[in-house]
Coordinates of C-alpha atoms in Angstrom, one line a residue:
M496 CA 135.7 152.6 77.5
N497 CA 136.7 155.4 75.2
V498 CA 137.6 158.9 76.4
E499 CA 138.1 161.7 73.9
L500 CA 138.9 165.4 74.3
V501 CA 136.8 166.7 71.4
E502 CA 137.8 170.3 71.6
G503 CA 141.3 171.5 72.3
G504 CA 140.1 174.7 74.0
L505 CA 139.6 175.1 77.7
D506 CA 136.5 177.3 77.7
P507 CA 134.9 174.8 78.2
A508 CA 136.9 171.7 77.6
I509 CA 134.7 168.9 76.3
V510 CA 135.4 165.3 77.2
V511 CA 133.3 162.6 75.4
V512 CA 133.1 159.2 77.2
S513 CA 131.6 156.1 75.8
G514 CA 131.2 152.4 76.8
E515 CA 131.5 151.2 80.4
V516 CA 133.1 153.3 83.1
D517 CA 134.2 150.8 85.7
L518 CA 137.0 149.8 88.0
H519 CA 139.1 148.6 85.0
S520 CA 138.5 151.7 82.8
S521 CA 137.9 154.6 85.1
S522 CA 141.6 155.4 85.3
R523 CA 141.6 156.5 81.7
L524 CA 138.9 159.1 82.5
S525 CA 140.8 160.2 85.6
E526 CA 144.0 160.7 83.5
A527 CA 142.1 162.8 81.0
L528 CA 140.5 165.0 83.6
D529 CA 143.9 165.3 85.5
A530 CA 145.5 166.4 82.2
L531 CA 142.9 169.1 81.7
A532 CA 143.4 170.3 85.3
L533 CA 147.1 170.5 84.7
A534 CA 146.5 172.4 81.5
G535 CA 144.5 175.0 83.4
A536 CA 140.9 174.0 82.4
W537 CA 138.4 175.2 84.9
K538 CA 135.3 174.7 82.9
V539 CA 134.9 171.1 81.9
V540 CA 131.9 169.3 80.3
V541 CA 131.9 165.5 80.4
D542 CA 129.5 164.0 77.8
L543 CA 128.2 160.7 79.1
Q544 CA 125.6 160.2 76.3
G545 CA 127.6 157.2 75.0
V546 CA 128.1 155.6 78.5
D547 CA 126.3 152.2 78.9
F548 CA 127.3 151.6 82.5
I549 CA 129.1 153.5 85.3
D550 CA 130.0 152.1 88.7
S551 CA 131.2 153.8 91.9
S552 CA 134.8 154.1 90.6
G553 CA 133.6 156.1 87.7
L554 CA 131.4 158.3 89.9
R555 CA 134.4 158.8 92.2
V556 CA 136.5 160.1 89.3
L557 CA 133.8 162.6 88.4
L558 CA 133.3 163.8 91.9
T559 CA 137.0 164.0 92.6
A560 CA 137.5 166.1 89.5
R561 CA 134.6 168.4 90.4
R562 CA 136.0 168.9 94.0
R563 CA 139.5 169.6 92.6
M564 CA 138.1 172.4 90.4
E565 CA 135.8 174.1 92.8
P566 CA 138.3 175.9 95.1
D567 CA 139.6 177.8 92.1
G568 CA 136.1 178.7 90.8
G569 CA 136.0 175.9 88.3
T570 CA 133.1 173.6 87.5
L571 CA 132.5 170.2 86.0
S572 CA 129.2 169.7 84.2
L573 CA 127.7 166.5 82.7
V574 CA 125.7 165.9 79.5
C575 CA 123.4 163.0 80.1
T576 CA 119.9 161.9 79.2
Q577 CA 120.5 158.2 79.6
P578 CA 117.9 157.0 82.1
R579 CA 120.1 154.3 83.6
I580 CA 123.0 156.7 84.2
L581 CA 120.7 159.3 85.7
K582 CA 119.2 156.7 87.9
V583 CA 122.7 155.8 89.3
L584 CA 123.4 159.5 90.0
E585 CA 120.0 159.7 91.7
I586 CA 120.4 156.6 93.8
T587 CA 123.9 157.7 95.0
G588 CA 122.7 161.2 95.8
L589 CA 125.0 162.7 93.2
L590 CA 122.3 164.0 90.9
S591 CA 122.3 167.4 92.6
A592 CA 126.1 167.4 92.8
F593 CA 126.5 168.2 89.1
S594 CA 125.0 170.5 86.6
I595 CA 123.4 168.1 84.2
H596 CA 122.5 169.1 80.6
S597 CA 120.7 167.4 77.9
S598 CA 123.1 168.4 75.1
L599 CA 126.6 169.8 74.5
D600 CA 125.0 173.0 73.1
E601 CA 123.0 173.4 76.3
A602 CA 126.1 172.9 78.4
R603 CA 128.1 175.5 76.3
Q604 CA 125.3 178.0 76.6
A605 CA 125.2 177.5 80.4
F606 CA 128.9 178.4 80.5
A607 CA 128.4 181.4 78.2
G608 CA 125.5 182.8 80.3

């Protein structure tokens, strides 16, 4: 799995994830999201377009980050059009837990509006 912060700004911070997000790799995503939280990011977009697989540990990282941001008025949104990833979110009941966008531009516009 690869995790990359593609924009240094925090309004919103964009994190691009690719590959498999599983028990062995989800800690890298957790570390990236933790670092953003410590830097004061309260608007975060996680781009999952390049993710081939996500398991419960990856979902837990995303949900934990979202829950950590909410009390301070923050939000974590996802960019995802991958049917297999959307299906996992649907099956686990997490599809409605996140704002899900079809592109980074759409996610940025949602934060601007």
